[in-house]
GROMACS .gro file of C-alpha atoms in nm:
model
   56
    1UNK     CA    1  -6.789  22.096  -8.000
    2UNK     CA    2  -6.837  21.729  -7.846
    3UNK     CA    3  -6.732  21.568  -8.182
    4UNK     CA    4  -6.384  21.790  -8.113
    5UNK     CA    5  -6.357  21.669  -7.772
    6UNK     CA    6  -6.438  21.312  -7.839
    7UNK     CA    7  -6.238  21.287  -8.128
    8UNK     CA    8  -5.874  21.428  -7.898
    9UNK     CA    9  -6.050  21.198  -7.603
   10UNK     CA   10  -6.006  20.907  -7.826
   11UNK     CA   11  -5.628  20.937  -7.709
   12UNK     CA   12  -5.708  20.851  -7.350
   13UNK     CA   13  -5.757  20.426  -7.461
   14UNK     CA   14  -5.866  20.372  -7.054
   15UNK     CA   15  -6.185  20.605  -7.110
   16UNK     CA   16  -6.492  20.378  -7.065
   17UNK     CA   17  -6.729  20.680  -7.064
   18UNK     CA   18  -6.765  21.029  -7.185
   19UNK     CA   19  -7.113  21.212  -7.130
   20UNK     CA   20  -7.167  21.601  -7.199
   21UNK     CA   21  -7.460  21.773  -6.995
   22UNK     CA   22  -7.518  22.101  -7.242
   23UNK     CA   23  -7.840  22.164  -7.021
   24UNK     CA   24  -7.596  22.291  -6.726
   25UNK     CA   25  -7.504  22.628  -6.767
   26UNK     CA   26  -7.127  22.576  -6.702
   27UNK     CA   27  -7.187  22.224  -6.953
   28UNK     CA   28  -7.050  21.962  -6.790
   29UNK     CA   29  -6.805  21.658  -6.929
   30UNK     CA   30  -6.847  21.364  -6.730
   31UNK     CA   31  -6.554  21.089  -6.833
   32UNK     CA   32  -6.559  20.739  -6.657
   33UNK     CA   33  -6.201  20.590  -6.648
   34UNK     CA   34  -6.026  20.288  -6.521
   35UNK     CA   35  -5.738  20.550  -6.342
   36UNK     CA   36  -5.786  20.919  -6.228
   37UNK     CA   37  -5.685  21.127  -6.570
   38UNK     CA   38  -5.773  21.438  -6.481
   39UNK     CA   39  -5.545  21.636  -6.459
   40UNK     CA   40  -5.414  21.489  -6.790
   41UNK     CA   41  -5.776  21.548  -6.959
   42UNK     CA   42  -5.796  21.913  -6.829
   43UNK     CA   43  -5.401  22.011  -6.983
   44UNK     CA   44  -5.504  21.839  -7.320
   45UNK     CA   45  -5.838  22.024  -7.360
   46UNK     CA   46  -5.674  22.367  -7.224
   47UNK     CA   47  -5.423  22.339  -7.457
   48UNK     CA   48  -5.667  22.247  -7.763
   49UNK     CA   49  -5.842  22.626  -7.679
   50UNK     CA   50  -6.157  22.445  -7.465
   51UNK     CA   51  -6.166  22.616  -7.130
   52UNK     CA   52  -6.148  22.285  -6.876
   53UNK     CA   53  -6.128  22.244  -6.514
   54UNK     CA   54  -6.178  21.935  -6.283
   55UNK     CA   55  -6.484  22.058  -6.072
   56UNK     CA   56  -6.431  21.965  -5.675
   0.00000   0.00000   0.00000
């Protein structure tokens, strides 16, 4: 699963980070970016079949 994720993440070229915490039960994705992509990074994993949502 995180090689699929980085791999359509690569897209995003203002990513400076990506972690994954597997060890949380809902298994987090931390990205760092340069702008607020969000809401772009949620629509491109929901659409890929990953269930993603911006936790608030």
């Amino acid at each position: 699963m995180e090689i699929h994720v980085r791999a359509i993440l690569d897209s995003f070229h203002i990513i400076n980070a990506v972690d994954f915490d597997f060890e949380d039960c809902d298994n987090i994705l931390r990205v760092e970016a340069s702008n607020n992509i969000s809401p772009e990074i949620e629509a491109l994993l929901n659409s890929k079949g990953f269930e993603c949502k911006e936790l608030e």
